[in-house]
Amino acid sequence: MSSHPPHDTAKIAGLTPARRRALDVLTQANRPVGAYEMIDLMAGADGKRPAPVSVYRALAFLLDNGLAHRLESKNAFVVCGHSHGAEEPVVFLICEQCGEVKEATSAGLARELASLAADAGFKARTRVVEIAGRCARCAGA
């Protein structure tokens, strides 16, 4: 996964130490991380692991505040790669060979998805597209 810019977490109300730690773990991992792996990565130097419920709550907060995304196909979480509106569709390009995940948005795709949903009389809750394939590096290898 490509390097992500640091978020301005000082502006986010409610970013507790556990939530900040979860965000830091996702940022440092620089790849999709499952919830149970997150528990291991959040363990303290003394080996004390956080309770699963506290990790899930921290992840839910990050998702709700646009700091992270959930990859349904991988059942894992990634840090949000760039600033975009909450209603803006997000496309994840997932390399099946090396695991790299790139995040992208598209104004054209946003218009098309909005039109598609409106034509169907559908109110979308999420607008996430996951595309699996091979990244440029793996495709060239």
mmCIF file of N, CA and C in Angstrom:
data_model
loop_
_atom_site.group_PDB
_atom_site.id
_atom_site.type_symbol
_atom_site.label_atom_id
_atom_site.label_comp_id
_atom_site.label_asym_id
_atom_site.label_seq_id
_atom_site.Cartn_x
_atom_site.Cartn_y
_atom_site.Cartn_z
ATOM 1 N N MET A 1 0.848 -1.154 0.000
ATOM 2 C CA MET A 1 0.000 0.000 0.000
ATOM 3 C C MET A 1 0.892 1.214 0.000
ATOM 4 N N SER A 2 0.449 2.248 -0.639
ATOM 5 C CA SER A 2 1.252 3.452 -0.711
ATOM 6 C C SER A 2 1.255 4.177 0.621
ATOM 7 N N SER A 3 2.232 5.015 0.816
ATOM 8 C CA SER A 3 2.362 5.760 2.049
ATOM 9 C C SER A 3 1.219 6.747 2.186
ATOM 10 N N HIS A 4 0.719 6.905 3.391
ATOM 11 C CA HIS A 4 -0.411 7.783 3.620
ATOM 12 C C HIS A 4 0.035 9.035 4.348
ATOM 13 N N PRO A 5 -0.576 10.166 4.002
ATOM 14 C CA PRO A 5 -0.250 11.388 4.731
ATOM 15 C C PRO A 5 -0.800 11.298 6.146
ATOM 16 N N PRO A 6 -0.125 11.912 7.092
ATOM 17 C CA PRO A 6 -0.639 11.872 8.457
ATOM 18 C C PRO A 6 -1.936 12.667 8.550
ATOM 19 N N HIS A 7 -2.866 12.187 9.339
ATOM 20 C CA HIS A 7 -4.111 12.894 9.551
ATOM 21 C C HIS A 7 -3.901 13.947 10.624
ATOM 22 N N ASP A 8 -4.679 15.012 10.546
ATOM 23 C CA ASP A 8 -4.638 16.028 11.583
ATOM 24 C C ASP A 8 -5.563 15.574 12.698
ATOM 25 N N THR A 9 -5.066 14.664 13.514
ATOM 26 C CA THR A 9 -5.889 14.058 14.551
ATOM 27 C C THR A 9 -6.187 15.014 15.702
ATOM 28 N N ALA A 10 -5.468 16.114 15.798
ATOM 29 C CA ALA A 10 -5.722 17.059 16.872
ATOM 30 C C ALA A 10 -7.114 17.666 16.740
ATOM 31 N N LYS A 11 -7.662 17.706 15.540
ATOM 32 C CA LYS A 11 -8.963 18.315 15.301
ATOM 33 C C LYS A 11 -10.121 17.349 15.527
ATOM 34 N N ILE A 12 -9.831 16.093 15.768
ATOM 35 C CA ILE A 12 -10.894 15.113 15.900
ATOM 36 C C ILE A 12 -11.256 14.934 17.367
ATOM 37 N N ALA A 13 -12.474 15.363 17.692
ATOM 38 C CA ALA A 13 -12.941 15.220 19.067
ATOM 39 C C ALA A 13 -13.151 13.736 19.362
ATOM 40 N N GLY A 14 -12.793 13.334 20.544
ATOM 41 C CA GLY A 14 -13.032 11.957 20.944
ATOM 42 C C GLY A 14 -11.940 10.978 20.556
ATOM 43 N N LEU A 15 -10.795 11.476 20.088
ATOM 44 C CA LEU A 15 -9.710 10.566 19.726
ATOM 45 C C LEU A 15 -8.959 10.204 21.008
ATOM 46 N N THR A 16 -9.444 9.147 21.662
ATOM 47 C CA THR A 16 -8.869 8.676 22.922
ATOM 48 C C THR A 16 -7.515 8.013 22.642
ATOM 49 N N PRO A 17 -6.744 7.723 23.678
ATOM 50 C CA PRO A 17 -5.474 7.022 23.452
ATOM 51 C C PRO A 17 -5.646 5.688 22.703
ATOM 52 N N ALA A 18 -6.694 4.921 23.013
ATOM 53 C CA ALA A 18 -6.912 3.644 22.326
ATOM 54 C C ALA A 18 -7.244 3.865 20.851
ATOM 55 N N ARG A 19 -8.050 4.866 20.569
ATOM 56 C CA ARG A 19 -8.399 5.173 19.175
ATOM 57 C C ARG A 19 -7.186 5.671 18.408
ATOM 58 N N ARG A 20 -6.389 6.507 19.069
ATOM 59 C CA ARG A 20 -5.171 7.017 18.435
ATOM 60 C C ARG A 20 -4.202 5.864 18.161
ATOM 61 N N ARG A 21 -4.113 4.930 19.110
ATOM 62 C CA ARG A 21 -3.223 3.776 18.935
ATOM 63 C C ARG A 21 -3.685 2.925 17.748
ATOM 64 N N ALA A 22 -4.999 2.721 17.623
ATOM 65 C CA ALA A 22 -5.539 1.957 16.495
ATOM 66 C C ALA A 22 -5.210 2.655 15.176
ATOM 67 N N LEU A 23 -5.354 3.972 15.132
ATOM 68 C CA LEU A 23 -5.019 4.723 13.924
ATOM 69 C C LEU A 23 -3.531 4.618 13.623
ATOM 70 N N ASP A 24 -2.708 4.723 14.644
ATOM 71 C CA ASP A 24 -1.252 4.599 14.461
ATOM 72 C C ASP A 24 -0.879 3.218 13.934
ATOM 73 N N VAL A 25 -1.520 2.178 14.461
ATOM 74 C CA VAL A 25 -1.231 0.808 14.015
ATOM 75 C C VAL A 25 -1.575 0.661 12.539
ATOM 76 N N LEU A 26 -2.745 1.158 12.128
ATOM 77 C CA LEU A 26 -3.127 1.072 10.716
ATOM 78 C C LEU A 26 -2.168 1.857 9.828
ATOM 79 N N THR A 27 -1.767 3.025 10.286
ATOM 80 C CA THR A 27 -0.854 3.860 9.508
ATOM 81 C C THR A 27 0.506 3.187 9.370
ATOM 82 N N GLN A 28 1.019 2.649 10.460
ATOM 83 C CA GLN A 28 2.331 1.999 10.434
ATOM 84 C C GLN A 28 2.308 0.688 9.664
ATOM 85 N N ALA A 29 1.193 -0.037 9.710
ATOM 86 C CA ALA A 29 1.094 -1.313 9.001
ATOM 87 C C ALA A 29 1.165 -1.080 7.494
ATOM 88 N N ASN A 30 0.550 0.008 7.029
ATOM 89 C CA ASN A 30 0.597 0.382 5.617
ATOM 90 C C ASN A 30 0.051 -0.737 4.712
ATOM 91 N N ARG A 31 -0.940 -1.479 5.233
ATOM 92 C CA ARG A 31 -1.585 -2.581 4.515
ATOM 93 C C ARG A 31 -2.879 -2.897 5.256
ATOM 94 N N PRO A 32 -3.754 -3.709 4.649
ATOM 95 C CA PRO A 32 -4.978 -4.092 5.364
ATOM 96 C C PRO A 32 -4.660 -4.920 6.614
ATOM 97 N N VAL A 33 -5.375 -4.625 7.690
ATOM 98 C CA VAL A 33 -5.173 -5.316 8.965
ATOM 99 C C VAL A 33 -6.524 -5.799 9.475
ATOM 100 N N GLY A 34 -6.617 -7.083 9.785
ATOM 101 C CA GLY A 34 -7.824 -7.654 10.369
ATOM 102 C C GLY A 34 -7.949 -7.259 11.834
ATOM 103 N N ALA A 35 -9.158 -7.345 12.354
ATOM 104 C CA ALA A 35 -9.412 -6.919 13.735
ATOM 105 C C ALA A 35 -8.597 -7.724 14.746
ATOM 106 N N TYR A 36 -8.493 -9.035 14.549
ATOM 107 C CA TYR A 36 -7.746 -9.831 15.529
ATOM 108 C C TYR A 36 -6.239 -9.614 15.399
ATOM 109 N N GLU A 37 -5.775 -9.351 14.206
ATOM 110 C CA GLU A 37 -4.367 -8.973 14.062
ATOM 111 C C GLU A 37 -4.131 -7.627 14.743
ATOM 112 N N MET A 38 -5.129 -6.739 14.649
ATOM 113 C CA MET A 38 -5.040 -5.426 15.293
ATOM 114 C C MET A 38 -4.850 -5.580 16.792
ATOM 115 N N ILE A 39 -5.518 -6.555 17.390
ATOM 116 C CA ILE A 39 -5.360 -6.805 18.827
ATOM 117 C C ILE A 39 -3.899 -7.126 19.130
ATOM 118 N N ASP A 40 -3.305 -7.999 18.322
ATOM 119 C CA ASP A 40 -1.897 -8.356 18.528
ATOM 120 C C ASP A 40 -0.986 -7.142 18.345
ATOM 121 N N LEU A 41 -1.263 -6.339 17.312
ATOM 122 C CA LEU A 41 -0.420 -5.174 17.027
ATOM 123 C C LEU A 41 -0.577 -4.075 18.076
ATOM 124 N N MET A 42 -1.722 -4.048 18.755
ATOM 125 C CA MET A 42 -1.948 -3.034 19.790
ATOM 126 C C MET A 42 -1.461 -3.476 21.165
ATOM 127 N N ALA A 43 -0.997 -4.710 21.269
ATOM 128 C CA ALA A 43 -0.518 -5.218 22.553
ATOM 129 C C ALA A 43 0.603 -4.336 23.077
ATOM 130 N N GLY A 44 0.630 -4.163 24.359
ATOM 131 C CA GLY A 44 1.655 -3.349 24.986
ATOM 132 C C GLY A 44 2.985 -4.070 25.048
ATOM 133 N N ALA A 45 4.015 -3.352 25.435
ATOM 134 C CA ALA A 45 5.352 -3.939 25.554
ATOM 135 C C ALA A 45 5.356 -5.070 26.577
ATOM 136 N N ASP A 46 4.414 -5.003 27.533
ATOM 137 C CA ASP A 46 4.317 -6.050 28.557
ATOM 138 C C ASP A 46 3.525 -7.261 28.071
ATOM 139 N N GLY A 47 3.062 -7.199 26.804
ATOM 140 C CA GLY A 47 2.308 -8.313 26.242
ATOM 141 C C GLY A 47 0.820 -8.257 26.525
ATOM 142 N N LYS A 48 0.386 -7.248 27.266
ATOM 143 C CA LYS A 48 -1.040 -7.113 27.589
ATOM 144 C C LYS A 48 -1.801 -6.698 26.335
ATOM 145 N N ARG A 49 -2.803 -7.509 25.988
ATOM 146 C CA ARG A 49 -3.578 -7.269 24.782
ATOM 147 C C ARG A 49 -4.891 -6.575 25.130
ATOM 148 N N PRO A 50 -5.326 -5.641 24.284
ATOM 149 C CA PRO A 50 -6.614 -4.989 24.543
ATOM 150 C C PRO A 50 -7.760 -5.970 24.303
ATOM 151 N N ALA A 51 -8.870 -5.725 24.940
ATOM 152 C CA ALA A 51 -10.057 -6.565 24.763
ATOM 153 C C ALA A 51 -10.601 -6.376 23.347
ATOM 154 N N PRO A 52 -11.078 -7.456 22.728
ATOM 155 C CA PRO A 52 -11.629 -7.331 21.370
ATOM 156 C C PRO A 52 -12.686 -6.238 21.248
ATOM 157 N N VAL A 53 -13.561 -6.122 22.239
ATOM 158 C CA VAL A 53 -14.625 -5.121 22.155
ATOM 159 C C VAL A 53 -14.042 -3.704 22.084
ATOM 160 N N SER A 54 -12.943 -3.448 22.793
ATOM 161 C CA SER A 54 -12.353 -2.102 22.756
ATOM 162 C C SER A 54 -11.702 -1.832 21.400
ATOM 163 N N VAL A 55 -11.140 -2.862 20.774
ATOM 164 C CA VAL A 55 -10.547 -2.701 19.448
ATOM 165 C C VAL A 55 -11.646 -2.447 18.418
ATOM 166 N N TYR A 56 -12.731 -3.206 18.505
ATOM 167 C CA TYR A 56 -13.851 -2.994 17.582
ATOM 168 C C TYR A 56 -14.456 -1.599 17.749
ATOM 169 N N ARG A 57 -14.541 -1.134 18.974
ATOM 170 C CA ARG A 57 -15.061 0.227 19.206
ATOM 171 C C ARG A 57 -14.123 1.281 18.612
ATOM 172 N N ALA A 58 -12.827 1.080 18.785
ATOM 173 C CA ALA A 58 -11.854 2.022 18.224
ATOM 174 C C ALA A 58 -11.946 2.034 16.700
ATOM 175 N N LEU A 59 -12.057 0.859 16.095
ATOM 176 C CA LEU A 59 -12.176 0.773 14.641
ATOM 177 C C LEU A 59 -13.473 1.419 14.155
ATOM 178 N N ALA A 60 -14.558 1.204 14.884
ATOM 179 C CA ALA A 60 -15.840 1.818 14.514
ATOM 180 C C ALA A 60 -15.726 3.338 14.542
ATOM 181 N N PHE A 61 -15.051 3.868 15.545
ATOM 182 C CA PHE A 61 -14.842 5.312 15.626
ATOM 183 C C PHE A 61 -14.039 5.816 14.422
ATOM 184 N N LEU A 62 -12.970 5.105 14.081
ATOM 185 C CA LEU A 62 -12.145 5.514 12.938
ATOM 186 C C LEU A 62 -12.955 5.481 11.646
ATOM 187 N N LEU A 63 -13.784 4.460 11.475
ATOM 188 C CA LEU A 63 -14.642 4.365 10.292
ATOM 189 C C LEU A 63 -15.644 5.518 10.264
ATOM 190 N N ASP A 64 -16.301 5.755 11.386
ATOM 191 C CA ASP A 64 -17.327 6.800 11.464
ATOM 192 C C ASP A 64 -16.763 8.193 11.211
ATOM 193 N N ASN A 65 -15.489 8.381 11.501
ATOM 194 C CA ASN A 65 -14.871 9.702 11.344
ATOM 195 C C ASN A 65 -14.019 9.818 10.084
ATOM 196 N N GLY A 66 -14.126 8.851 9.195
ATOM 197 C CA GLY A 66 -13.430 8.929 7.917
ATOM 198 C C GLY A 66 -11.923 8.765 7.998
ATOM 199 N N LEU A 67 -11.431 8.170 9.080
ATOM 200 C CA LEU A 67 -9.994 7.979 9.237
ATOM 201 C C LEU A 67 -9.537 6.616 8.728
ATOM 202 N N ALA A 68 -10.491 5.720 8.543
ATOM 203 C CA ALA A 68 -10.175 4.367 8.069
ATOM 204 C C ALA A 68 -11.331 3.869 7.221
ATOM 205 N N HIS A 69 -11.049 2.817 6.471
ATOM 206 C CA HIS A 69 -12.054 2.149 5.651
ATOM 207 C C HIS A 69 -11.994 0.657 5.938
ATOM 208 N N ARG A 70 -13.115 -0.016 5.703
ATOM 209 C CA ARG A 70 -13.160 -1.473 5.828
ATOM 210 C C ARG A 70 -13.178 -2.068 4.433
ATOM 211 N N LEU A 71 -12.274 -2.997 4.192
ATOM 212 C CA LEU A 71 -12.257 -3.747 2.945
ATOM 213 C C LEU A 71 -13.086 -5.009 3.171
ATOM 214 N N GLU A 72 -14.258 -5.043 2.588
ATOM 215 C CA GLU A 72 -15.160 -6.179 2.781
ATOM 216 C C GLU A 72 -14.533 -7.476 2.282
ATOM 217 N N SER A 73 -13.891 -7.426 1.116
ATOM 218 C CA SER A 73 -13.343 -8.649 0.520
ATOM 219 C C SER A 73 -12.225 -9.262 1.354
ATOM 220 N N LYS A 74 -11.560 -8.448 2.163
ATOM 221 C CA LYS A 74 -10.453 -8.930 2.979
ATOM 222 C C LYS A 74 -10.834 -9.014 4.462
ATOM 223 N N ASN A 75 -12.025 -8.519 4.805
ATOM 224 C CA ASN A 75 -12.438 -8.437 6.199
ATOM 225 C C ASN A 75 -11.328 -7.784 7.020
ATOM 226 N N ALA A 76 -10.870 -6.641 6.510
ATOM 227 C CA ALA A 76 -9.742 -5.944 7.126
ATOM 228 C C ALA A 76 -9.946 -4.438 7.007
ATOM 229 N N PHE A 77 -9.099 -3.711 7.685
ATOM 230 C CA PHE A 77 -9.200 -2.261 7.754
ATOM 231 C C PHE A 77 -7.925 -1.617 7.215
ATOM 232 N N VAL A 78 -8.091 -0.451 6.596
ATOM 233 C CA VAL A 78 -6.953 0.329 6.109
ATOM 234 C C VAL A 78 -7.163 1.778 6.526
ATOM 235 N N VAL A 79 -6.064 2.471 6.716
ATOM 236 C CA VAL A 79 -6.147 3.889 7.018
ATOM 237 C C VAL A 79 -6.617 4.601 5.751
ATOM 238 N N CYS A 80 -7.384 5.670 5.923
ATOM 239 C CA CYS A 80 -7.863 6.440 4.772
ATOM 240 C C CYS A 80 -6.670 7.102 4.098
ATOM 241 N N GLY A 81 -6.534 6.863 2.791
ATOM 242 C CA GLY A 81 -5.364 7.323 2.046
ATOM 243 C C GLY A 81 -5.369 8.782 1.679
ATOM 244 N N HIS A 82 -6.522 9.424 1.659
ATOM 245 C CA HIS A 82 -6.570 10.839 1.309
ATOM 246 C C HIS A 82 -7.894 11.439 1.745
ATOM 247 N N SER A 83 -7.946 12.741 1.731
ATOM 248 C CA SER A 83 -9.173 13.430 2.136
ATOM 249 C C SER A 83 -10.200 13.361 1.018
ATOM 250 N N HIS A 84 -11.399 13.007 1.370
ATOM 251 C CA HIS A 84 -12.513 13.007 0.431
ATOM 252 C C HIS A 84 -13.784 13.168 1.235
ATOM 253 N N GLY A 85 -14.830 13.599 0.572
ATOM 254 C CA GLY A 85 -16.104 13.787 1.246
ATOM 255 C C GLY A 85 -16.708 12.477 1.689
ATOM 256 N N ALA A 86 -17.503 12.519 2.730
ATOM 257 C CA ALA A 86 -18.132 11.313 3.261
ATOM 258 C C ALA A 86 -19.051 10.655 2.235
ATOM 259 N N GLU A 87 -19.647 11.442 1.362
ATOM 260 C CA GLU A 87 -20.564 10.913 0.354
ATOM 261 C C GLU A 87 -19.840 10.494 -0.922
ATOM 262 N N GLU A 88 -18.553 10.823 -1.025
ATOM 263 C CA GLU A 88 -17.803 10.525 -2.238
ATOM 264 C C GLU A 88 -17.450 9.038 -2.302
ATOM 265 N N PRO A 89 -17.701 8.397 -3.453
ATOM 266 C CA PRO A 89 -17.345 6.982 -3.567
ATOM 267 C C PRO A 89 -15.837 6.783 -3.493
ATOM 268 N N VAL A 90 -15.456 5.656 -2.928
ATOM 269 C CA VAL A 90 -14.050 5.309 -2.806
ATOM 270 C C VAL A 90 -13.823 4.006 -3.560
ATOM 271 N N VAL A 91 -12.755 3.970 -4.340
ATOM 272 C CA VAL A 91 -12.392 2.768 -5.079
ATOM 273 C C VAL A 91 -11.079 2.249 -4.503
ATOM 274 N N PHE A 92 -11.058 0.962 -4.166
ATOM 275 C CA PHE A 92 -9.830 0.330 -3.699
ATOM 276 C C PHE A 92 -9.326 -0.590 -4.797
ATOM 277 N N LEU A 93 -8.082 -0.394 -5.183
ATOM 278 C CA LEU A 93 -7.411 -1.240 -6.161
ATOM 279 C C LEU A 93 -6.524 -2.179 -5.364
ATOM 280 N N ILE A 94 -6.878 -3.458 -5.333
ATOM 281 C CA ILE A 94 -6.240 -4.434 -4.448
ATOM 282 C C ILE A 94 -5.426 -5.419 -5.277
ATOM 283 N N CYS A 95 -4.112 -5.449 -5.046
ATOM 284 C CA CYS A 95 -3.249 -6.383 -5.755
ATOM 285 C C CYS A 95 -3.357 -7.759 -5.105
ATOM 286 N N GLU A 96 -3.737 -8.735 -5.913
ATOM 287 C CA GLU A 96 -3.886 -10.101 -5.409
ATOM 288 C C GLU A 96 -2.545 -10.791 -5.212
ATOM 289 N N GLN A 97 -1.489 -10.212 -5.761
ATOM 290 C CA GLN A 97 -0.169 -10.843 -5.643
ATOM 291 C C GLN A 97 0.598 -10.336 -4.428
ATOM 292 N N CYS A 98 0.765 -9.014 -4.308
ATOM 293 C CA CYS A 98 1.581 -8.477 -3.207
ATOM 294 C C CYS A 98 0.750 -7.905 -2.065
ATOM 295 N N GLY A 99 -0.554 -7.711 -2.276
ATOM 296 C CA GLY A 99 -1.416 -7.201 -1.217
ATOM 297 C C GLY A 99 -1.522 -5.691 -1.153
ATOM 298 N N GLU A 100 -0.822 -4.988 -2.042
ATOM 299 C CA GLU A 100 -0.892 -3.521 -2.041
ATOM 300 C C GLU A 100 -2.329 -3.065 -2.260
ATOM 301 N N VAL A 101 -2.719 -2.006 -1.559
ATOM 302 C CA VAL A 101 -4.045 -1.422 -1.719
ATOM 303 C C VAL A 101 -3.870 0.059 -1.996
ATOM 304 N N LYS A 102 -4.448 0.506 -3.093
ATOM 305 C CA LYS A 102 -4.444 1.928 -3.422
ATOM 306 C C LYS A 102 -5.874 2.419 -3.355
ATOM 307 N N GLU A 103 -6.032 3.614 -2.834
ATOM 308 C CA GLU A 103 -7.339 4.249 -2.694
ATOM 309 C C GLU A 103 -7.461 5.347 -3.732
ATOM 310 N N ALA A 104 -8.612 5.408 -4.387
ATOM 311 C CA ALA A 104 -8.827 6.434 -5.396
ATOM 312 C C ALA A 104 -10.279 6.904 -5.345
ATOM 313 N N THR A 105 -10.511 8.079 -5.884
ATOM 314 C CA THR A 105 -11.861 8.606 -6.036
ATOM 315 C C THR A 105 -11.999 9.135 -7.456
ATOM 316 N N SER A 106 -13.233 9.308 -7.887
ATOM 317 C CA SER A 106 -13.480 9.777 -9.240
ATOM 318 C C SER A 106 -14.795 10.542 -9.274
ATOM 319 N N ALA A 107 -14.740 11.794 -9.742
ATOM 320 C CA ALA A 107 -15.954 12.600 -9.856
ATOM 321 C C ALA A 107 -16.915 11.959 -10.851
ATOM 322 N N GLY A 108 -16.391 11.408 -11.942
ATOM 323 C CA GLY A 108 -17.234 10.754 -12.932
ATOM 324 C C GLY A 108 -17.947 9.544 -12.361
ATOM 325 N N LEU A 109 -17.221 8.742 -11.604
ATOM 326 C CA LEU A 109 -17.821 7.574 -10.970
ATOM 327 C C LEU A 109 -18.885 8.012 -9.968
ATOM 328 N N ALA A 110 -18.620 9.076 -9.233
ATOM 329 C CA ALA A 110 -19.589 9.584 -8.262
ATOM 330 C C ALA A 110 -20.900 9.939 -8.962
ATOM 331 N N ARG A 111 -20.809 10.625 -10.091
ATOM 332 C CA ARG A 111 -22.013 10.996 -10.840
ATOM 333 C C ARG A 111 -22.743 9.757 -11.344
ATOM 334 N N GLU A 112 -22.001 8.808 -11.883
ATOM 335 C CA GLU A 112 -22.619 7.593 -12.419
ATOM 336 C C GLU A 112 -23.305 6.774 -11.324
ATOM 337 N N LEU A 113 -22.647 6.626 -10.180
ATOM 338 C CA LEU A 113 -23.246 5.863 -9.081
ATOM 339 C C LEU A 113 -24.488 6.570 -8.535
ATOM 340 N N ALA A 114 -24.421 7.896 -8.419
ATOM 341 C CA ALA A 114 -25.581 8.655 -7.941
ATOM 342 C C ALA A 114 -26.750 8.493 -8.903
ATOM 343 N N SER A 115 -26.473 8.542 -10.182
ATOM 344 C CA SER A 115 -27.514 8.374 -11.196
ATOM 345 C C SER A 115 -28.100 6.968 -11.154
ATOM 346 N N LEU A 116 -27.242 5.983 -11.049
ATOM 347 C CA LEU A 116 -27.676 4.588 -10.991
ATOM 348 C C LEU A 116 -28.596 4.364 -9.794
ATOM 349 N N ALA A 117 -28.183 4.869 -8.624
ATOM 350 C CA ALA A 117 -28.990 4.712 -7.409
ATOM 351 C C ALA A 117 -30.312 5.469 -7.540
ATOM 352 N N ALA A 118 -30.265 6.694 -8.042
ATOM 353 C CA ALA A 118 -31.480 7.499 -8.192
ATOM 354 C C ALA A 118 -32.465 6.833 -9.146
ATOM 355 N N ASP A 119 -31.963 6.307 -10.259
ATOM 356 C CA ASP A 119 -32.830 5.632 -11.231
ATOM 357 C C ASP A 119 -33.523 4.425 -10.621
ATOM 358 N N ALA A 120 -32.874 3.794 -9.671
ATOM 359 C CA ALA A 120 -33.447 2.617 -9.012
ATOM 360 C C ALA A 120 -34.268 2.994 -7.779
ATOM 361 N N GLY A 121 -34.315 4.300 -7.452
ATOM 362 C CA GLY A 121 -35.010 4.735 -6.244
ATOM 363 C C GLY A 121 -34.332 4.227 -4.986
ATOM 364 N N PHE A 122 -33.014 4.137 -5.050
ATOM 365 C CA PHE A 122 -32.219 3.535 -3.977
ATOM 366 C C PHE A 122 -31.438 4.603 -3.247
ATOM 367 N N LYS A 123 -31.439 4.544 -1.920
ATOM 368 C CA LYS A 123 -30.652 5.468 -1.082
ATOM 369 C C LYS A 123 -29.421 4.726 -0.592
ATOM 370 N N ALA A 124 -28.268 5.036 -1.165
ATOM 371 C CA ALA A 124 -27.023 4.333 -0.828
ATOM 372 C C ALA A 124 -26.526 4.745 0.552
ATOM 373 N N ARG A 125 -26.071 3.770 1.321
ATOM 374 C CA ARG A 125 -25.445 4.033 2.615
ATOM 375 C C ARG A 125 -23.929 4.094 2.454
ATOM 376 N N THR A 126 -23.397 3.202 1.642
ATOM 377 C CA THR A 126 -21.958 3.204 1.384
ATOM 378 C C THR A 126 -21.720 3.275 -0.112
ATOM 379 N N ARG A 127 -20.568 3.770 -0.475
ATOM 380 C CA ARG A 127 -20.174 3.876 -1.872
ATOM 381 C C ARG A 127 -18.722 3.442 -1.993
ATOM 382 N N VAL A 128 -18.520 2.142 -1.857
ATOM 383 C CA VAL A 128 -17.175 1.580 -1.892
ATOM 384 C C VAL A 128 -17.119 0.536 -2.997
ATOM 385 N N VAL A 129 -16.092 0.640 -3.826
ATOM 386 C CA VAL A 129 -15.867 -0.324 -4.889
ATOM 387 C C VAL A 129 -14.496 -0.940 -4.650
ATOM 388 N N GLU A 130 -14.435 -2.266 -4.705
ATOM 389 C CA GLU A 130 -13.161 -2.974 -4.559
ATOM 390 C C GLU A 130 -12.846 -3.679 -5.881
ATOM 391 N N ILE A 131 -11.689 -3.391 -6.400
ATOM 392 C CA ILE A 131 -11.257 -3.999 -7.662
ATOM 393 C C ILE A 131 -10.004 -4.808 -7.397
ATOM 394 N N ALA A 132 -10.083 -6.112 -7.653
ATOM 395 C CA ALA A 132 -8.948 -6.998 -7.445
ATOM 396 C C ALA A 132 -8.214 -7.197 -8.769
ATOM 397 N N GLY A 133 -6.914 -7.317 -8.679
ATOM 398 C CA GLY A 133 -6.100 -7.534 -9.871
ATOM 399 C C GLY A 133 -4.636 -7.514 -9.495
ATOM 400 N N ARG A 134 -3.814 -6.970 -10.382
ATOM 401 C CA ARG A 134 -2.381 -6.875 -10.125
ATOM 402 C C ARG A 134 -1.910 -5.445 -10.276
ATOM 403 N N CYS A 135 -1.094 -5.001 -9.324
ATOM 404 C CA CYS A 135 -0.536 -3.650 -9.374
ATOM 405 C C CYS A 135 0.490 -3.564 -10.514
ATOM 406 N N ALA A 136 0.890 -2.343 -10.826
ATOM 407 C CA ALA A 136 1.845 -2.132 -11.919
ATOM 408 C C ALA A 136 3.140 -2.884 -11.678
ATOM 409 N N ARG A 137 3.617 -2.898 -10.438
ATOM 410 C CA ARG A 137 4.884 -3.576 -10.127
ATOM 411 C C ARG A 137 4.775 -5.076 -10.360
ATOM 412 N N CYS A 138 3.682 -5.687 -9.882
ATOM 413 C CA CYS A 138 3.515 -7.135 -10.051
ATOM 414 C C CYS A 138 3.183 -7.498 -11.490
ATOM 415 N N ALA A 139 2.438 -6.661 -12.169
ATOM 416 C CA ALA A 139 2.083 -6.925 -13.568
ATOM 417 C C ALA A 139 3.333 -6.879 -14.451
ATOM 418 N N GLY A 140 4.298 -6.054 -14.054
ATOM 419 C CA GLY A 140 5.528 -5.921 -14.833
ATOM 420 C C GLY A 140 6.562 -6.969 -14.509
ATOM 421 N N ALA A 141 6.347 -7.706 -13.418
ATOM 422 C CA ALA A 141 7.344 -8.707 -12.989
ATOM 423 C C ALA A 141 7.270 -9.958 -13.816
#
